[in-house]
């Protein structure tokens, strides 16, 4: 059985647009669907083949024609055929799946980041410019968007079927997912991990809009303070500045430029500073003490909300000048008003 690429495309497009499937509204959606349809197709081929053989053989070797069974010693050629063909199909599926997996799990370097906090039973989205939304998410189309997500209570799972993305949202640790919306419109958000009585109500709506509309939206819904600015305030009010003031005699390290860098810890281990590392460094400082410093930083466990932690993380990230440029690329002017002070130069 041979299906030409045109037929195949027609078939997958038709299937994807039928009522059986969600819309394809992100760059990975057609890829994910193609693999899925390939798997379904192979399964159907296998099913039909085995079905035909079962029925065909039971007619051909029926008792009235073959009253006595004959012993068959086997055929190397047949054995090889039905080993090699399925193996080839599995290997194709594996390589295809692995390529798609890497594509889905590695956000492009130019993605913009939005934070999502899940809790029983709602989704909160926080944009770098400080815009907050509940059970709603506005994103530009034609631009990769990464969601950095965390749960405030139990396990949740964030899913946008039309974008073919789904990722666990876990308490105590950031997980990420990325997509690039292709069509303006509204799409469902679902929680796909049972999380308590009102799990089925933990739904929301993504609004994908053109970059201009998104810019307009960010301007209209600004709270006047970016996440980093909120973080800067928190940093001062929680007296992080007592130790992290950026001076040579400070008791804590200068945090400017620390995001994305490699830190050497007192035990000689090297760690890459990610969002997750920054969060953990604030909550469990004694777990990974930076070389050259005393373990004097107190734990802030239970004292800062997830939103506050996001603000602090975003503030520390904003102290990297290249990160700030990256985040504001293509976003509105109000977003450009990131922290004005270049460091924590306050004794
Ligand atoms: C009592 C002084 C002190 C206070 C207060 C303090 N820190 Fe620290 N902090 C340190 C020291 C010392 C280190 C390095 C040793 C370590 O990793 O524990 C550090 C490390 C860190 C790191 C890891 C990055 C690095 O370069 O080592 C982060 C992030 C951080 N602090 C953030 C904060 C934030 C946010 C606050 C306020 C909520 C805060 N700190 C309050 C002393 C302090
Ligand atoms: Cu849920």
Tab-separated table of C-alpha atoms and ligand atoms in Angstrom:
chain	number	residue	atom	x	y	z
A	1	UNK	CA	0.000	0.000	0.000
A	2	UNK	CA	1.537	3.269	-1.070
A	3	UNK	CA	0.376	6.728	-0.077
A	4	UNK	CA	1.886	9.614	-1.983
A	5	UNK	CA	2.948	12.679	0.041
A	6	UNK	CA	0.091	14.701	-1.435
A	7	UNK	CA	-2.445	12.104	-0.396
A	8	UNK	CA	-0.819	11.857	3.013
A	9	UNK	CA	-0.951	15.641	3.476
A	10	UNK	CA	-4.531	15.731	2.355
A	11	UNK	CA	-5.419	12.928	4.735
A	12	UNK	CA	-3.687	14.457	7.759
A	13	UNK	CA	-5.105	17.918	7.033
A	14	UNK	CA	-8.560	16.463	6.684
A	15	UNK	CA	-8.213	14.449	9.900
A	16	UNK	CA	-6.746	17.408	11.771
A	17	UNK	CA	-9.594	19.653	10.680
A	18	UNK	CA	-12.301	17.152	11.447
A	19	UNK	CA	-14.333	17.403	14.615
A	20	UNK	CA	-12.311	14.492	16.058
A	21	UNK	CA	-9.200	16.594	16.574
A	22	UNK	CA	-8.408	19.955	18.142
A	23	UNK	CA	-7.357	22.691	15.754
A	24	UNK	CA	-3.711	22.915	14.747
A	25	UNK	CA	-2.703	26.354	15.970
A	26	UNK	CA	0.998	26.140	16.784
A	27	UNK	CA	4.160	25.382	14.851
A	28	UNK	CA	4.605	21.943	16.418
A	29	UNK	CA	0.950	20.904	16.039
A	30	UNK	CA	1.238	19.608	12.438
A	31	UNK	CA	4.427	17.730	13.399
A	32	UNK	CA	2.877	16.103	16.419
A	33	UNK	CA	-0.186	15.175	14.363
A	34	UNK	CA	1.868	13.757	11.495
A	35	UNK	CA	3.636	11.384	13.876
A	36	UNK	CA	0.373	10.499	15.548
A	37	UNK	CA	-1.346	9.745	12.243
A	38	UNK	CA	1.671	7.717	11.145
A	39	UNK	CA	1.373	5.601	14.305
A	40	UNK	CA	-2.359	5.173	13.841
A	41	UNK	CA	-1.792	4.332	10.159
A	42	UNK	CA	0.835	1.677	10.971
A	43	UNK	CA	-1.423	0.206	13.643
A	44	UNK	CA	-4.319	-0.010	11.197
A	45	UNK	CA	-2.066	-1.645	8.571
A	46	UNK	CA	-0.967	-4.220	11.171
A	47	UNK	CA	-4.527	-4.822	12.292
A	48	UNK	CA	-5.828	-5.314	8.752
A	49	UNK	CA	-2.917	-7.583	7.829
A	50	UNK	CA	-3.334	-9.836	10.868
A	51	UNK	CA	-7.118	-9.791	10.452
A	52	UNK	CA	-6.907	-10.849	6.803
A	53	UNK	CA	-4.412	-13.630	7.642
A	54	UNK	CA	-6.521	-14.960	10.519
A	55	UNK	CA	-9.678	-15.081	8.419
A	56	UNK	CA	-7.882	-16.200	5.234
A	57	UNK	CA	-6.032	-19.049	6.940
A	58	UNK	CA	-9.077	-20.262	8.825
A	59	UNK	CA	-10.895	-20.587	5.507
A	60	UNK	CA	-7.969	-22.067	3.615
A	61	UNK	CA	-6.982	-24.600	6.247
A	62	UNK	CA	-10.494	-25.507	7.351
A	63	UNK	CA	-11.037	-29.063	8.610
A	64	UNK	CA	-12.975	-30.357	5.609
A	65	UNK	CA	-9.997	-29.588	3.321
A	66	UNK	CA	-7.122	-30.324	5.768
A	67	UNK	CA	-8.352	-32.928	8.221
A	68	UNK	CA	-4.808	-33.689	9.492
A	69	UNK	CA	-2.331	-31.021	10.562
A	70	UNK	CA	1.060	-30.969	8.842
A	71	UNK	CA	4.200	-30.059	10.756
A	72	UNK	CA	5.904	-26.954	9.299
A	73	UNK	CA	9.611	-26.549	10.077
A	74	UNK	CA	9.654	-22.780	9.461
A	75	UNK	CA	11.272	-20.477	6.954
A	76	UNK	CA	14.274	-18.276	7.630
A	77	UNK	CA	13.202	-15.871	4.913
A	78	UNK	CA	9.756	-15.388	6.432
A	79	UNK	CA	11.183	-15.034	9.946
A	80	UNK	CA	13.678	-12.431	8.735
A	81	UNK	CA	10.960	-10.526	6.878
A	82	UNK	CA	8.624	-10.199	9.785
A	83	UNK	CA	11.457	-9.236	12.088
A	84	UNK	CA	13.146	-6.693	9.851
A	85	UNK	CA	10.068	-4.839	8.595
A	86	UNK	CA	8.570	-4.136	12.036
A	87	UNK	CA	12.047	-3.271	13.345
A	88	UNK	CA	12.457	-0.734	10.552
A	89	UNK	CA	9.037	0.744	11.344
A	90	UNK	CA	9.874	0.970	15.065
A	91	UNK	CA	13.218	2.597	14.349
A	92	UNK	CA	11.614	5.168	12.053
A	93	UNK	CA	9.043	5.901	14.778
A	94	UNK	CA	11.787	6.166	17.396
A	95	UNK	CA	13.979	8.565	15.416
A	96	UNK	CA	10.984	10.643	14.333
A	97	UNK	CA	9.662	10.736	17.908
A	98	UNK	CA	13.072	11.622	19.355
A	99	UNK	CA	13.522	14.496	16.894
A	100	UNK	CA	10.086	15.833	17.741
A	101	UNK	CA	10.754	15.373	21.450
A	102	UNK	CA	13.882	17.512	21.288
A	103	UNK	CA	12.024	20.127	19.300
A	104	UNK	CA	9.184	20.267	21.828
A	105	UNK	CA	11.436	20.265	24.889
A	106	UNK	CA	14.018	22.854	23.822
A	107	UNK	CA	12.653	26.373	23.601
A	108	UNK	CA	14.270	28.555	20.903
A	109	UNK	CA	16.774	31.032	22.312
A	110	UNK	CA	14.633	34.027	21.358
A	111	UNK	CA	11.503	32.906	23.221
A	112	UNK	CA	9.804	35.344	25.531
A	113	UNK	CA	9.054	34.090	28.996
A	114	UNK	CA	5.742	34.194	30.833
A	115	UNK	CA	5.268	32.752	34.311
A	116	UNK	CA	2.304	30.574	35.203
A	117	UNK	CA	1.334	29.681	38.758
A	118	UNK	CA	-1.194	26.896	39.194
A	119	UNK	CA	-3.236	26.460	42.339
A	120	UNK	CA	-6.489	24.820	43.365
A	121	UNK	CA	-8.275	25.698	41.117
A	122	UNK	CA	-6.999	28.358	38.820
A	123	UNK	CA	-4.152	29.443	36.584
A	124	UNK	CA	-2.372	32.734	37.133
A	125	UNK	CA	-0.219	34.131	34.359
A	126	UNK	CA	2.408	36.807	34.991
A	127	UNK	CA	3.983	38.655	32.109
A	128	UNK	CA	7.455	40.228	32.392
A	129	UNK	CA	5.858	43.677	32.183
A	130	UNK	CA	3.886	42.925	35.353
A	131	UNK	CA	0.530	42.151	33.686
A	132	UNK	CA	-1.356	39.542	35.704
A	133	UNK	CA	-4.244	37.451	34.450
A	134	UNK	CA	-6.329	34.654	35.897
A	135	UNK	CA	-7.500	31.703	33.782
A	136	UNK	CA	-6.438	33.689	30.751
A	137	UNK	CA	-3.245	33.998	28.788
A	138	UNK	CA	-2.508	36.539	26.092
A	139	UNK	CA	0.300	35.686	23.711
A	140	UNK	CA	1.595	37.096	20.447
A	141	UNK	CA	1.519	34.899	17.354
A	142	UNK	CA	4.627	34.168	15.301
A	143	UNK	CA	6.889	34.341	18.307
A	144	UNK	CA	8.063	31.486	20.549
A	145	UNK	CA	6.651	31.790	24.056
A	146	UNK	CA	8.062	29.862	26.961
A	147	UNK	CA	5.977	29.302	30.067
A	148	UNK	CA	7.847	28.868	33.335
A	149	UNK	CA	5.338	27.153	35.578
A	150	UNK	CA	5.022	26.173	39.210
A	151	UNK	CA	2.262	24.982	41.503
A	152	UNK	CA	1.398	26.568	44.793
A	153	UNK	CA	-0.184	23.378	46.174
A	154	UNK	CA	-0.648	20.014	44.449
A	155	UNK	CA	0.315	18.522	41.094
A	156	UNK	CA	-1.429	20.083	38.110
A	157	UNK	CA	-0.844	19.751	34.424
A	158	UNK	CA	-1.077	22.597	31.944
A	159	UNK	CA	-2.433	21.749	28.542
A	160	UNK	CA	-3.400	23.674	25.418
A	161	UNK	CA	-4.731	20.990	23.062
A	162	UNK	CA	-4.819	23.267	20.011
A	163	UNK	CA	-1.085	23.907	20.442
A	164	UNK	CA	-0.381	20.221	21.242
A	165	UNK	CA	1.422	21.134	24.454
A	166	UNK	CA	1.039	19.708	27.925
A	167	UNK	CA	3.360	19.795	30.902
A	168	UNK	CA	3.216	18.892	34.577
A	169	UNK	CA	3.002	21.825	36.961
A	170	UNK	CA	4.693	20.726	40.153
A	171	UNK	CA	4.930	22.257	43.626
A	172	UNK	CA	8.424	23.380	44.599
A	173	UNK	CA	9.971	23.350	41.168
A	174	UNK	CA	9.737	25.177	37.862
A	175	UNK	CA	8.794	23.291	34.745
A	176	UNK	CA	8.685	24.841	31.306
A	177	UNK	CA	6.815	24.413	28.094
A	178	UNK	CA	7.017	26.417	24.893
A	179	UNK	CA	4.956	26.984	21.790
A	180	UNK	CA	4.645	29.368	18.898
A	181	UNK	CA	1.050	30.175	18.065
A	182	UNK	CA	0.364	30.434	14.361
A	183	UNK	CA	-3.230	31.666	14.189
A	184	UNK	CA	-4.908	34.497	16.057
A	185	UNK	CA	-7.861	33.245	18.043
A	186	UNK	CA	-8.881	31.817	21.385
A	187	UNK	CA	-7.982	28.353	22.598
A	188	UNK	CA	-8.770	26.236	25.635
A	189	UNK	CA	-6.465	25.769	28.598
A	190	UNK	CA	-7.109	22.610	30.605
A	191	UNK	CA	-5.706	21.094	33.750
A	192	UNK	CA	-5.065	17.491	32.782
A	193	UNK	CA	-4.023	16.154	36.170
A	194	UNK	CA	-6.799	15.407	38.637
A	195	UNK	CA	-6.167	17.890	41.441
A	196	UNK	CA	-9.239	17.907	43.677
A	197	UNK	CA	-12.953	18.660	43.729
A	198	UNK	CA	-12.977	21.496	41.234
A	199	UNK	CA	-10.339	20.087	38.896
A	200	UNK	CA	-12.771	20.158	35.980
A	201	UNK	CA	-13.226	23.892	36.547
A	202	UNK	CA	-9.507	24.584	36.326
A	203	UNK	CA	-9.790	25.837	32.786
A	204	UNK	CA	-8.915	28.997	30.973
A	205	UNK	CA	-8.491	30.626	27.628
A	206	UNK	CA	-5.467	31.541	25.571
A	207	UNK	CA	-5.851	34.555	23.337
A	208	UNK	CA	-3.337	34.525	20.533
A	209	UNK	CA	-3.034	37.893	18.875
A	210	UNK	CA	-0.786	39.732	16.436
A	211	UNK	CA	2.302	41.386	17.879
A	212	UNK	CA	0.686	44.862	17.550
A	213	UNK	CA	-2.453	43.720	19.346
A	214	UNK	CA	-0.342	42.042	21.996
A	215	UNK	CA	1.655	45.243	22.493
A	216	UNK	CA	-1.581	47.171	22.798
A	217	UNK	CA	-2.860	44.630	25.292
A	218	UNK	CA	0.306	44.792	27.416
A	219	UNK	CA	0.032	48.573	27.496
A	220	UNK	CA	-3.630	48.535	28.480
A	221	UNK	CA	-3.262	45.918	31.181
A	222	UNK	CA	-0.078	47.145	32.758
A	223	UNK	CA	-0.041	47.510	36.505
A	224	UNK	CA	2.697	50.102	36.151
A	225	UNK	CA	5.306	47.820	37.687
A	226	UNK	CA	7.188	45.088	35.887
A	227	UNK	CA	7.879	41.811	37.676
A	228	UNK	CA	11.499	42.869	38.021
A	229	UNK	CA	10.454	46.180	39.583
A	230	UNK	CA	8.229	44.360	42.043
A	231	UNK	CA	11.190	42.124	42.757
A	232	UNK	CA	13.473	45.071	43.306
A	233	UNK	CA	11.063	46.414	45.915
A	234	UNK	CA	10.788	43.056	47.612
A	235	UNK	CA	14.570	42.708	47.545
A	236	UNK	CA	14.852	45.962	49.460
A	237	UNK	CA	11.925	45.382	51.835
A	238	UNK	CA	13.127	41.887	52.760
A	239	UNK	CA	16.558	43.331	53.419
A	240	UNK	CA	18.393	41.166	50.958
A	241	UNK	CA	20.343	44.361	50.391
A	242	UNK	CA	21.892	43.971	53.857
A	243	UNK	CA	24.197	41.342	52.359
A	244	UNK	CA	23.782	41.717	48.591
A	245	UNK	CA	24.669	45.335	48.001
A	246	UNK	CA	27.087	44.810	45.168
A	247	UNK	CA	30.098	46.184	46.999
A	248	UNK	CA	33.406	44.404	47.491
A	249	UNK	CA	33.000	44.279	51.267
A	250	UNK	CA	29.439	42.909	51.127
A	251	UNK	CA	28.750	39.696	53.044
A	252	UNK	CA	26.854	38.218	50.100
A	253	UNK	CA	27.906	37.890	46.445
A	254	UNK	CA	27.035	40.494	43.850
A	255	UNK	CA	24.038	39.082	41.997
A	256	UNK	CA	24.539	41.085	38.800
A	257	UNK	CA	25.294	38.722	35.942
A	258	UNK	CA	24.864	35.613	38.077
A	259	UNK	CA	21.893	34.349	36.045
A	260	UNK	CA	23.061	32.000	33.311
A	261	UNK	CA	26.581	31.821	34.741
A	262	UNK	CA	28.344	28.825	36.257
A	263	UNK	CA	28.893	29.014	40.010
A	264	UNK	CA	31.440	26.996	41.913
A	265	UNK	CA	30.137	25.772	45.250
A	266	UNK	CA	32.133	25.135	48.417
A	267	UNK	CA	32.069	21.385	47.688
A	268	UNK	CA	33.753	22.030	44.332
A	269	UNK	CA	30.613	21.312	42.321
A	270	UNK	CA	29.815	23.545	39.338
A	271	UNK	CA	26.220	24.612	38.812
A	272	UNK	CA	24.470	26.502	36.058
A	273	UNK	CA	22.311	29.303	37.465
A	274	UNK	CA	18.808	28.856	36.070
A	275	UNK	CA	15.452	30.214	37.256
A	276	UNK	CA	15.077	27.086	39.341
A	277	UNK	CA	18.507	27.503	40.897
A	278	UNK	CA	17.783	31.105	41.892
A	279	UNK	CA	14.494	30.072	43.499
A	280	UNK	CA	16.211	27.288	45.382
A	281	UNK	CA	19.111	29.527	46.422
A	282	UNK	CA	16.598	31.784	48.171
A	283	UNK	CA	14.650	28.974	49.847
A	284	UNK	CA	17.463	26.554	50.719
A	285	UNK	CA	20.697	28.560	50.784
A	286	UNK	CA	22.521	26.025	52.963
A	287	UNK	CA	22.055	23.322	50.295
A	288	UNK	CA	24.493	24.942	47.888
A	289	UNK	CA	26.846	27.512	49.319
A	290	UNK	CA	28.822	29.527	46.785
A	291	UNK	CA	32.602	29.095	47.116
A	292	UNK	CA	34.308	31.964	48.908
A	293	UNK	CA	31.281	32.798	51.055
A	294	UNK	CA	30.157	31.826	54.536
A	295	UNK	CA	26.839	29.939	54.882
A	296	UNK	CA	25.184	32.880	56.585
A	297	UNK	CA	22.216	33.461	54.311
A	298	UNK	CA	18.990	32.642	56.211
A	299	UNK	CA	16.345	30.450	54.597
A	300	UNK	CA	13.259	32.222	53.306
A	301	UNK	CA	11.165	29.068	53.219
A	302	UNK	CA	7.520	29.872	53.964
A	303	UNK	CA	8.130	33.614	53.969
A	304	UNK	CA	7.721	34.430	50.285
A	305	UNK	CA	4.826	33.436	48.031
A	306	UNK	CA	5.462	31.847	44.641
A	307	UNK	CA	4.548	35.195	43.085
A	308	UNK	CA	7.095	36.939	45.285
A	309	UNK	CA	9.736	34.389	44.336
A	310	UNK	CA	8.981	34.949	40.663
A	311	UNK	CA	9.415	38.698	41.206
A	312	UNK	CA	12.755	38.167	42.961
A	313	UNK	CA	13.963	35.708	40.304
A	314	UNK	CA	12.926	38.114	37.558
A	315	UNK	CA	14.712	40.964	39.361
A	316	UNK	CA	17.937	38.988	39.699
A	317	UNK	CA	17.665	37.978	36.034
A	318	UNK	CA	17.134	41.599	35.043
A	319	UNK	CA	20.515	42.446	36.541
A	320	UNK	CA	21.945	40.706	33.468
A	321	UNK	CA	21.886	43.412	30.855
A	322	UNK	CA	21.613	40.989	27.896
A	323	UNK	CA	18.666	39.205	29.492
A	324	UNK	CA	16.763	42.463	29.790
A	325	UNK	CA	17.343	43.264	26.129
A	326	UNK	CA	16.147	39.803	25.170
A	327	UNK	CA	12.960	40.034	27.208
A	328	UNK	CA	11.985	43.447	25.939
A	329	UNK	CA	12.685	42.683	22.291
A	330	UNK	CA	9.430	43.212	20.489
A	331	UNK	CA	7.437	44.062	23.591
A	332	UNK	CA	5.938	47.369	24.516
A	333	UNK	CA	7.650	50.494	25.769
A	334	UNK	CA	6.201	50.048	29.240
A	335	UNK	CA	8.121	46.801	29.487
A	336	UNK	CA	11.319	48.648	28.739
A	337	UNK	CA	10.993	50.463	32.027
A	338	UNK	CA	12.760	47.650	33.838
A	339	UNK	CA	14.628	48.441	37.062
A	340	UNK	CA	16.397	51.730	36.849
A	341	UNK	CA	19.125	51.073	39.378
A	342	UNK	CA	21.989	49.119	37.842
A	343	UNK	CA	22.565	47.072	40.967
A	344	UNK	CA	21.827	47.059	44.600
A	345	UNK	CA	24.195	49.877	45.309
A	346	UNK	CA	22.681	50.848	48.603
A	347	UNK	CA	24.738	50.328	51.714
B	1	LIG	C1	22.804	37.495	55.968
B	1	LIG	C2	23.230	37.872	54.658
B	1	LIG	C3	22.305	37.525	53.490
B	1	LIG	C4	21.002	37.896	53.319
B	1	LIG	C5	20.114	38.698	54.251
B	1	LIG	C6	20.604	37.381	52.031
B	1	LIG	N1	21.649	36.724	51.461
B	1	LIG	FE1	21.635	35.794	49.646
B	1	LIG	N2	23.482	35.102	49.985
B	1	LIG	C7	24.280	35.417	51.069
B	1	LIG	C8	25.535	34.717	50.948
B	1	LIG	C9	26.704	34.794	51.940
B	1	LIG	C10	25.485	33.965	49.763
B	1	LIG	C11	26.549	33.048	49.190
B	1	LIG	C12	26.634	31.777	49.968
B	1	LIG	C13	25.450	30.905	49.695
B	1	LIG	O1	25.258	30.509	48.540
B	1	LIG	O2	24.680	30.638	50.640
B	1	LIG	C14	24.168	34.226	49.174
B	1	LIG	C15	23.717	33.682	47.987
B	1	LIG	C16	22.557	34.053	47.334
B	1	LIG	C17	22.157	33.596	46.057
B	1	LIG	C18	22.901	32.573	45.212
B	1	LIG	C19	23.694	33.224	44.111
B	1	LIG	C20	25.141	33.398	44.425
B	1	LIG	O3	25.805	34.190	43.710
B	1	LIG	O4	25.670	32.749	45.333
B	1	LIG	C21	20.983	34.219	45.756
B	1	LIG	C22	20.158	34.077	44.479
B	1	LIG	C23	20.652	35.055	46.881
B	1	LIG	N3	21.621	34.935	47.819
B	1	LIG	C24	19.513	35.844	46.950
B	1	LIG	C25	19.112	36.473	48.112
B	1	LIG	C26	17.823	37.106	48.269
B	1	LIG	C27	16.771	37.218	47.192
B	1	LIG	C28	17.762	37.556	49.545
B	1	LIG	C29	16.593	38.255	50.225
B	1	LIG	C30	15.326	37.548	50.185
B	1	LIG	C31	19.028	37.239	50.184
B	1	LIG	N4	19.814	36.573	49.274
B	1	LIG	C32	19.355	37.569	51.481
B	1	LIG	C33	23.959	36.247	52.101
B	1	LIG	C34	22.701	36.780	52.319
B	2	LIG	CU1	-5.971	20.258	38.046
